[in-house]
Amino acid sequence: MPEPIRLFHLSDIHFGLEDRRALEWVTREIARARPDAVAITGDLTMRARHREFAAAVDWIGSLDVPVTVGVGNHDMPYFNPIERFFDPYRRMRAMADRVEREIDLPGLAIVPLKTVARAQFRLNWSKGWVTQAALRECLAAIDALPAGTQALVAVHHPLVEVGTDGTALTRNGTRALAELARRPVLAVLSGHVHDAFDLVRPTANGPVRMIGAGTLSRRLRSTPASFNELTWDGAGLRVTVRNPEEVPTPAMMIDDVPEDALPPREPGEPVAPVGRVPPVDPPVH
């Protein structure tokens, strides 16, 4: 029987306002455990400043494991609107080989799906948006995987609301989740809301598991700094929330999804029931 695959799922480090103690602890854990890959689901920086990206590049470069980095809303230029509109990812070029990188492992692949946009037709540009082009690219990558390979789709914003204090309000998220349900998607990994969660969301095409990582910054919401440790043995995906405070994993999870936590519905989009449903592969705590 092959060795289980171990992944570390990090998010929202926010260099510039990072939790140095937590980040040093994560660095030691990566060096000790040597996971097969590290997935960082966006918001590497606080305000997309050059010095913040430089710190992120130095830190990621120190990790002797494969890393894939998603783009978060905080990674888009804040103070240079011309750059934001015409070259929004220029500051990430120093880590271009890791940004939205697909990582292929035995029987498992991490596939990116971008949920940020340089501009939106609403005042709050920090919220999620899955464009048709981004979804097509992600689905094409999944469809091109070898037969029998499972996908972990890495996004920044949760595709639908998950009952946390922070919200995603991701446009086209429900539609994207339904499309992912048609494919061999083991789970959707996300960040943005700064609290860990692990739940299964029903769609018109079947259920999809959603796993969120907490933050490694000082911008805490309802839980301490943390990351997720994922273990895939070919049959089940285990998720353990790791934190330097040693809070038990169940205490880090979000239990309920409130009835009013849905994003605006797209025209003609079916209304899926809200709340937890029995997972296909229940989380192991």
mmCIF file of C-alpha atoms in Angstrom:
data_model
loop_
_atom_site.group_PDB
_atom_site.id
_atom_site.type_symbol
_atom_site.label_atom_id
_atom_site.label_comp_id
_atom_site.label_asym_id
_atom_site.label_seq_id
_atom_site.Cartn_x
_atom_site.Cartn_y
_atom_site.Cartn_z
ATOM 1 C CA MET A 1 0.000 0.000 0.000
ATOM 2 C CA PRO A 2 1.516 3.410 -0.961
ATOM 3 C CA GLU A 3 2.437 5.907 1.713
ATOM 4 C CA PRO A 4 -0.317 8.449 2.529
ATOM 5 C CA ILE A 5 0.093 11.896 1.031
ATOM 6 C CA ARG A 6 0.482 14.687 3.562
ATOM 7 C CA LEU A 7 -0.297 18.299 2.693
ATOM 8 C CA PHE A 8 -0.135 21.520 4.671
ATOM 9 C CA HIS A 9 -2.866 24.010 3.802
ATOM 10 C CA LEU A 10 -1.973 27.581 4.839
ATOM 11 C CA SER A 11 -3.752 30.836 4.155
ATOM 12 C CA ASP A 12 -3.850 34.543 4.907
ATOM 13 C CA ILE A 13 -0.317 34.969 6.196
ATOM 14 C CA HIS A 14 -0.529 38.712 5.525
ATOM 15 C CA PHE A 15 3.164 39.565 5.481
ATOM 16 C CA GLY A 16 3.314 43.060 6.896
ATOM 17 C CA LEU A 17 0.998 41.981 9.701
ATOM 18 C CA GLU A 18 2.091 38.374 10.059
ATOM 19 C CA ASP A 19 2.119 36.561 13.389
ATOM 20 C CA ARG A 20 5.866 35.999 13.661
ATOM 21 C CA ARG A 21 5.580 33.426 16.434
ATOM 22 C CA ALA A 22 3.014 31.400 14.512
ATOM 23 C CA LEU A 23 5.005 31.646 11.282
ATOM 24 C CA GLU A 24 8.205 30.473 12.976
ATOM 25 C CA TRP A 25 6.248 27.539 14.403
ATOM 26 C CA VAL A 26 4.860 26.639 10.953
ATOM 27 C CA THR A 27 8.355 26.861 9.465
ATOM 28 C CA ARG A 28 9.616 24.378 12.051
ATOM 29 C CA GLU A 29 6.653 22.064 11.419
ATOM 30 C CA ILE A 30 7.293 22.054 7.672
ATOM 31 C CA ALA A 31 10.982 21.289 8.222
ATOM 32 C CA ARG A 32 10.107 18.515 10.664
ATOM 33 C CA ALA A 33 7.209 16.863 8.823
ATOM 34 C CA ARG A 34 8.355 17.539 5.244
ATOM 35 C CA PRO A 35 4.859 17.413 3.738
ATOM 36 C CA ASP A 36 4.500 16.377 0.113
ATOM 37 C CA ALA A 37 3.302 19.891 -0.724
ATOM 38 C CA VAL A 38 2.189 23.173 0.827
ATOM 39 C CA ALA A 39 -0.847 24.980 -0.560
ATOM 40 C CA ILE A 40 -1.189 28.657 0.379
ATOM 41 C CA THR A 41 -4.662 29.883 -0.548
ATOM 42 C CA GLY A 42 -4.010 33.585 -0.966
ATOM 43 C CA ASP A 43 -3.456 36.820 0.942
ATOM 44 C CA LEU A 44 0.296 36.456 1.272
ATOM 45 C CA THR A 45 0.526 40.190 2.007
ATOM 46 C CA MET A 46 -1.346 42.853 3.894
ATOM 47 C CA ARG A 47 -1.280 45.688 1.355
ATOM 48 C CA ALA A 48 0.630 44.206 -1.605
ATOM 49 C CA ARG A 49 3.658 46.374 -0.819
ATOM 50 C CA HIS A 50 6.981 45.507 -2.431
ATOM 51 C CA ARG A 51 8.614 44.832 0.940
ATOM 52 C CA GLU A 52 5.767 42.506 1.928
ATOM 53 C CA PHE A 53 6.171 40.456 -1.241
ATOM 54 C CA ALA A 54 9.935 40.413 -0.708
ATOM 55 C CA ALA A 55 9.424 38.928 2.757
ATOM 56 C CA ALA A 56 6.990 36.374 1.314
ATOM 57 C CA VAL A 57 9.441 35.373 -1.429
ATOM 58 C CA ASP A 58 12.249 34.925 1.115
ATOM 59 C CA TRP A 59 10.077 32.787 3.378
ATOM 60 C CA ILE A 60 8.644 30.589 0.623
ATOM 61 C CA GLY A 61 12.125 30.154 -0.826
ATOM 62 C CA SER A 62 13.303 28.789 2.527
ATOM 63 C CA LEU A 63 10.798 25.911 2.402
ATOM 64 C CA ASP A 64 12.331 22.782 0.948
ATOM 65 C CA VAL A 65 8.998 21.386 -0.313
ATOM 66 C CA PRO A 66 6.765 22.029 -3.358
ATOM 67 C CA VAL A 67 4.593 25.123 -2.819
ATOM 68 C CA THR A 68 1.620 26.503 -4.716
ATOM 69 C CA VAL A 69 0.382 30.027 -3.984
ATOM 70 C CA GLY A 70 -3.047 31.418 -4.768
ATOM 71 C CA VAL A 71 -3.770 35.097 -5.326
ATOM 72 C CA GLY A 72 -5.838 36.802 -2.640
ATOM 73 C CA ASN A 73 -7.606 40.143 -2.675
ATOM 74 C CA HIS A 74 -4.888 41.588 -0.425
ATOM 75 C CA ASP A 75 -2.285 40.633 -3.016
ATOM 76 C CA MET A 76 -3.659 43.097 -5.578
ATOM 77 C CA PRO A 77 -2.042 46.591 -5.620
ATOM 78 C CA TYR A 78 -3.816 48.889 -3.171
ATOM 79 C CA PHE A 79 -2.042 52.186 -3.728
ATOM 80 C CA ASN A 80 -1.322 52.090 -7.462
ATOM 81 C CA PRO A 81 -4.572 51.960 -9.470
ATOM 82 C CA ILE A 82 -2.772 52.034 -12.817
ATOM 83 C CA GLU A 83 -0.771 48.939 -11.897
ATOM 84 C CA ARG A 84 -3.865 47.275 -10.467
ATOM 85 C CA PHE A 85 -5.764 47.655 -13.740
ATOM 86 C CA PHE A 86 -2.980 47.032 -16.254
ATOM 87 C CA ASP A 87 -0.468 44.739 -14.497
ATOM 88 C CA PRO A 88 -2.050 43.492 -11.265
ATOM 89 C CA TYR A 89 0.270 40.508 -10.727
ATOM 90 C CA ARG A 90 3.579 42.230 -11.482
ATOM 91 C CA ARG A 91 4.682 42.172 -7.847
ATOM 92 C CA MET A 92 4.268 38.396 -7.716
ATOM 93 C CA ARG A 93 6.647 37.705 -10.601
ATOM 94 C CA ALA A 94 9.515 36.891 -8.254
ATOM 95 C CA MET A 95 7.535 33.775 -7.283
ATOM 96 C CA ALA A 96 5.919 33.207 -10.689
ATOM 97 C CA ASP A 97 6.903 29.532 -10.707
ATOM 98 C CA ARG A 98 4.727 28.987 -7.625
ATOM 99 C CA VAL A 99 1.750 31.294 -8.257
ATOM 100 C CA GLU A 100 -1.345 29.302 -9.253
ATOM 101 C CA ARG A 101 0.868 26.282 -9.834
ATOM 102 C CA GLU A 102 -0.697 22.887 -10.302
ATOM 103 C CA ILE A 103 0.999 20.287 -8.138
ATOM 104 C CA ASP A 104 0.731 16.677 -9.309
ATOM 105 C CA LEU A 105 1.163 13.897 -6.778
ATOM 106 C CA PRO A 106 0.428 10.156 -7.045
ATOM 107 C CA GLY A 107 -3.340 9.952 -7.557
ATOM 108 C CA LEU A 108 -3.877 13.514 -6.353
ATOM 109 C CA ALA A 109 -3.470 16.992 -7.857
ATOM 110 C CA ILE A 110 -3.807 20.501 -6.446
ATOM 111 C CA VAL A 111 -5.524 22.614 -9.112
ATOM 112 C CA PRO A 112 -5.906 26.417 -8.760
ATOM 113 C CA LEU A 113 -9.087 28.413 -9.375
ATOM 114 C CA LYS A 114 -8.742 32.198 -9.233
ATOM 115 C CA THR A 115 -11.463 34.051 -7.287
ATOM 116 C CA VAL A 116 -10.036 37.602 -7.339
ATOM 117 C CA ALA A 117 -10.537 40.352 -9.923
ATOM 118 C CA ARG A 118 -8.821 43.673 -10.528
ATOM 119 C CA ALA A 119 -12.232 45.401 -10.524
ATOM 120 C CA GLN A 120 -15.877 44.486 -9.981
ATOM 121 C CA PHE A 121 -19.282 46.021 -10.534
ATOM 122 C CA ARG A 122 -19.778 46.552 -6.795
ATOM 123 C CA LEU A 123 -18.154 48.738 -4.184
ATOM 124 C CA ASN A 124 -16.433 45.984 -2.206
ATOM 125 C CA TRP A 125 -13.737 44.512 -4.437
ATOM 126 C CA SER A 126 -12.443 42.306 -1.621
ATOM 127 C CA LYS A 127 -15.201 39.760 -2.209
ATOM 128 C CA GLY A 128 -14.910 36.769 -4.488
ATOM 129 C CA TRP A 129 -15.689 36.457 -8.178
ATOM 130 C CA VAL A 130 -15.249 33.368 -10.335
ATOM 131 C CA THR A 131 -15.030 34.557 -13.920
ATOM 132 C CA GLN A 132 -16.029 32.302 -16.792
ATOM 133 C CA ALA A 133 -12.425 32.300 -18.034
ATOM 134 C CA ALA A 134 -11.047 31.264 -14.636
ATOM 135 C CA LEU A 135 -13.606 28.485 -14.282
ATOM 136 C CA ARG A 136 -12.940 27.171 -17.802
ATOM 137 C CA GLU A 137 -9.207 27.049 -17.109
ATOM 138 C CA CYS A 138 -9.710 25.159 -13.844
ATOM 139 C CA LEU A 139 -12.173 22.665 -15.327
ATOM 140 C CA ALA A 140 -9.882 22.042 -18.298
ATOM 141 C CA ALA A 141 -6.997 21.298 -15.914
ATOM 142 C CA ILE A 142 -9.131 18.824 -13.963
ATOM 143 C CA ASP A 143 -10.380 17.168 -17.139
ATOM 144 C CA ALA A 144 -6.770 16.726 -18.303
ATOM 145 C CA LEU A 145 -5.714 14.793 -15.184
ATOM 146 C CA PRO A 146 -4.884 11.107 -15.573
ATOM 147 C CA ALA A 147 -7.789 8.717 -15.050
ATOM 148 C CA GLY A 148 -8.378 7.987 -11.385
ATOM 149 C CA THR A 149 -6.676 11.153 -10.143
ATOM 150 C CA GLN A 150 -8.542 13.174 -7.524
ATOM 151 C CA ALA A 151 -8.357 16.972 -7.453
ATOM 152 C CA LEU A 152 -8.053 19.419 -4.600
ATOM 153 C CA VAL A 153 -9.183 22.774 -5.985
ATOM 154 C CA ALA A 154 -7.376 25.713 -4.354
ATOM 155 C CA VAL A 155 -9.235 29.033 -4.199
ATOM 156 C CA HIS A 156 -8.912 32.108 -2.020
ATOM 157 C CA HIS A 157 -12.565 32.903 -1.334
ATOM 158 C CA PRO A 158 -14.964 30.170 -0.214
ATOM 159 C CA LEU A 159 -17.235 29.596 -3.184
ATOM 160 C CA VAL A 160 -20.325 29.843 -0.975
ATOM 161 C CA GLU A 161 -20.827 31.140 2.545
ATOM 162 C CA VAL A 162 -19.717 28.828 5.341
ATOM 163 C CA GLY A 163 -21.051 30.381 8.546
ATOM 164 C CA THR A 164 -17.876 32.180 9.608
ATOM 165 C CA ASP A 165 -17.629 35.771 10.866
ATOM 166 C CA GLY A 166 -15.940 36.757 7.620
ATOM 167 C CA THR A 167 -17.892 36.564 4.370
ATOM 168 C CA ALA A 168 -16.881 35.773 0.801
ATOM 169 C CA LEU A 169 -20.036 36.696 -1.178
ATOM 170 C CA THR A 170 -18.450 35.035 -4.188
ATOM 171 C CA ARG A 171 -20.152 35.820 -7.464
ATOM 172 C CA ASN A 172 -20.733 32.741 -9.627
ATOM 173 C CA GLY A 173 -19.520 30.651 -6.679
ATOM 174 C CA THR A 174 -22.603 28.440 -6.505
ATOM 175 C CA ARG A 175 -22.383 27.772 -10.232
ATOM 176 C CA ALA A 176 -18.663 26.972 -9.967
ATOM 177 C CA LEU A 177 -19.247 24.590 -7.077
ATOM 178 C CA ALA A 178 -21.931 22.766 -9.083
ATOM 179 C CA GLU A 179 -19.522 22.374 -12.016
ATOM 180 C CA LEU A 180 -16.837 21.000 -9.696
ATOM 181 C CA ALA A 181 -19.384 18.474 -8.392
ATOM 182 C CA ARG A 182 -19.439 16.907 -11.870
ATOM 183 C CA ARG A 183 -15.739 16.078 -11.622
ATOM 184 C CA PRO A 184 -13.450 14.030 -9.346
ATOM 185 C CA VAL A 185 -12.956 16.839 -6.833
ATOM 186 C CA LEU A 186 -11.966 15.609 -3.409
ATOM 187 C CA ALA A 187 -12.433 19.035 -1.805
ATOM 188 C CA VAL A 188 -12.188 22.780 -2.378
ATOM 189 C CA LEU A 189 -9.494 24.432 -0.243
ATOM 190 C CA SER A 190 -9.918 28.113 0.640
ATOM 191 C CA GLY A 191 -8.946 30.913 3.002
ATOM 192 C CA HIS A 192 -10.105 34.546 3.284
ATOM 193 C CA VAL A 193 -12.404 34.202 6.310
ATOM 194 C CA HIS A 194 -9.569 33.602 8.845
ATOM 195 C CA ASP A 195 -11.362 30.705 10.566
ATOM 196 C CA ALA A 196 -11.032 26.986 9.870
ATOM 197 C CA PHE A 197 -13.986 24.942 8.673
ATOM 198 C CA ASP A 198 -14.700 21.542 7.124
ATOM 199 C CA LEU A 199 -18.165 20.900 5.734
ATOM 200 C CA VAL A 200 -19.988 19.428 2.767
ATOM 201 C CA ARG A 201 -22.156 21.679 0.629
ATOM 202 C CA PRO A 202 -24.948 20.266 -1.564
ATOM 203 C CA THR A 203 -25.233 21.408 -5.172
ATOM 204 C CA ALA A 204 -27.589 20.616 -8.037
ATOM 205 C CA ASN A 205 -25.009 18.041 -9.204
ATOM 206 C CA GLY A 206 -24.178 16.467 -5.862
ATOM 207 C CA PRO A 207 -22.220 17.362 -2.712
ATOM 208 C CA VAL A 208 -18.802 19.021 -2.584
ATOM 209 C CA ARG A 209 -16.549 19.125 0.445
ATOM 210 C CA MET A 210 -15.236 22.572 1.426
ATOM 211 C CA ILE A 211 -12.192 22.995 3.679
ATOM 212 C CA GLY A 212 -11.023 26.377 4.930
ATOM 213 C CA ALA A 213 -7.748 27.293 6.609
ATOM 214 C CA GLY A 214 -7.388 29.918 9.292
ATOM 215 C CA THR A 215 -4.880 32.768 9.338
ATOM 216 C CA LEU A 216 -1.212 33.038 10.297
ATOM 217 C CA SER A 217 -1.537 36.782 10.794
ATOM 218 C CA ARG A 218 -2.479 39.040 13.677
ATOM 219 C CA ARG A 219 -5.844 39.694 12.000
ATOM 220 C CA LEU A 220 -7.714 37.104 14.046
ATOM 221 C CA ARG A 221 -11.459 36.622 14.062
ATOM 222 C CA SER A 222 -12.917 33.894 16.281
ATOM 223 C CA THR A 223 -10.041 31.383 16.407
ATOM 224 C CA PRO A 224 -6.267 31.524 17.024
ATOM 225 C CA ALA A 225 -3.635 31.371 14.285
ATOM 226 C CA SER A 226 -3.659 27.979 12.565
ATOM 227 C CA PHE A 227 -3.117 25.872 9.466
ATOM 228 C CA ASN A 228 -4.634 22.604 8.213
ATOM 229 C CA GLU A 229 -2.813 19.304 7.950
ATOM 230 C CA LEU A 230 -4.394 17.066 5.304
ATOM 231 C CA THR A 231 -3.698 13.357 4.881
ATOM 232 C CA TRP A 232 -4.910 11.403 1.831
ATOM 233 C CA ASP A 233 -4.546 7.621 1.894
ATOM 234 C CA GLY A 234 -6.311 6.969 -1.396
ATOM 235 C CA ALA A 235 -9.634 6.324 0.321
ATOM 236 C CA GLY A 236 -10.272 9.166 2.754
ATOM 237 C CA LEU A 237 -9.078 12.709 3.380
ATOM 238 C CA ARG A 238 -8.306 13.556 7.002
ATOM 239 C CA VAL A 239 -8.170 17.176 8.141
ATOM 240 C CA THR A 240 -6.567 18.316 11.373
ATOM 241 C CA VAL A 241 -6.459 21.974 12.368
ATOM 242 C CA ARG A 242 -3.040 22.741 13.826
ATOM 243 C CA ASN A 243 -2.383 25.732 16.048
ATOM 244 C CA PRO A 244 0.382 26.761 18.460
ATOM 245 C CA GLU A 245 -2.168 27.219 21.245
ATOM 246 C CA GLU A 246 -2.958 23.466 21.145
ATOM 247 C CA VAL A 247 -6.692 24.069 20.917
ATOM 248 C CA PRO A 248 -8.366 20.738 19.993
ATOM 249 C CA THR A 249 -9.471 20.516 16.357
ATOM 250 C CA PRO A 250 -13.239 20.264 17.087
ATOM 251 C CA ALA A 251 -13.083 23.566 18.973
ATOM 252 C CA MET A 252 -11.652 25.225 15.843
ATOM 253 C CA MET A 253 -14.454 24.131 13.518
ATOM 254 C CA ILE A 254 -17.540 26.160 12.584
ATOM 255 C CA ASP A 255 -20.632 24.143 13.523
ATOM 256 C CA ASP A 256 -23.566 25.895 11.874
ATOM 257 C CA VAL A 257 -24.260 27.754 8.683
ATOM 258 C CA PRO A 258 -26.832 30.515 9.341
ATOM 259 C CA GLU A 259 -29.850 30.700 7.044
ATOM 260 C CA ASP A 260 -28.950 34.222 5.861
ATOM 261 C CA ALA A 261 -25.364 33.366 4.881
ATOM 262 C CA LEU A 262 -26.000 32.888 1.181
ATOM 263 C CA PRO A 263 -24.488 35.089 -1.526
ATOM 264 C CA PRO A 264 -26.808 36.742 -4.045
ATOM 265 C CA ARG A 265 -28.318 34.100 -6.333
ATOM 266 C CA GLU A 266 -27.517 34.195 -10.036
ATOM 267 C CA PRO A 267 -30.544 34.461 -12.356
ATOM 268 C CA GLY A 268 -31.935 30.990 -12.999
ATOM 269 C CA GLU A 269 -29.593 29.420 -10.444
ATOM 270 C CA PRO A 270 -31.174 26.649 -8.320
ATOM 271 C CA VAL A 271 -31.489 27.252 -4.592
ATOM 272 C CA ALA A 272 -29.599 24.602 -2.665
ATOM 273 C CA PRO A 273 -30.462 23.851 0.977
ATOM 274 C CA VAL A 274 -28.255 25.491 3.585
ATOM 275 C CA GLY A 275 -26.442 23.791 6.420
ATOM 276 C CA ARG A 276 -24.367 20.727 7.047
ATOM 277 C CA VAL A 277 -25.118 17.502 5.245
ATOM 278 C CA PRO A 278 -23.573 14.131 6.063
ATOM 279 C CA PRO A 279 -20.156 14.136 4.367
ATOM 280 C CA VAL A 280 -19.159 11.398 1.992
ATOM 281 C CA ASP A 281 -15.938 11.018 3.952
ATOM 282 C CA PRO A 282 -16.593 12.489 7.434
ATOM 283 C CA PRO A 283 -13.847 14.734 8.847
ATOM 284 C CA VAL A 284 -11.585 12.952 11.334
ATOM 285 C CA HIS A 285 -10.841 15.036 14.423
#
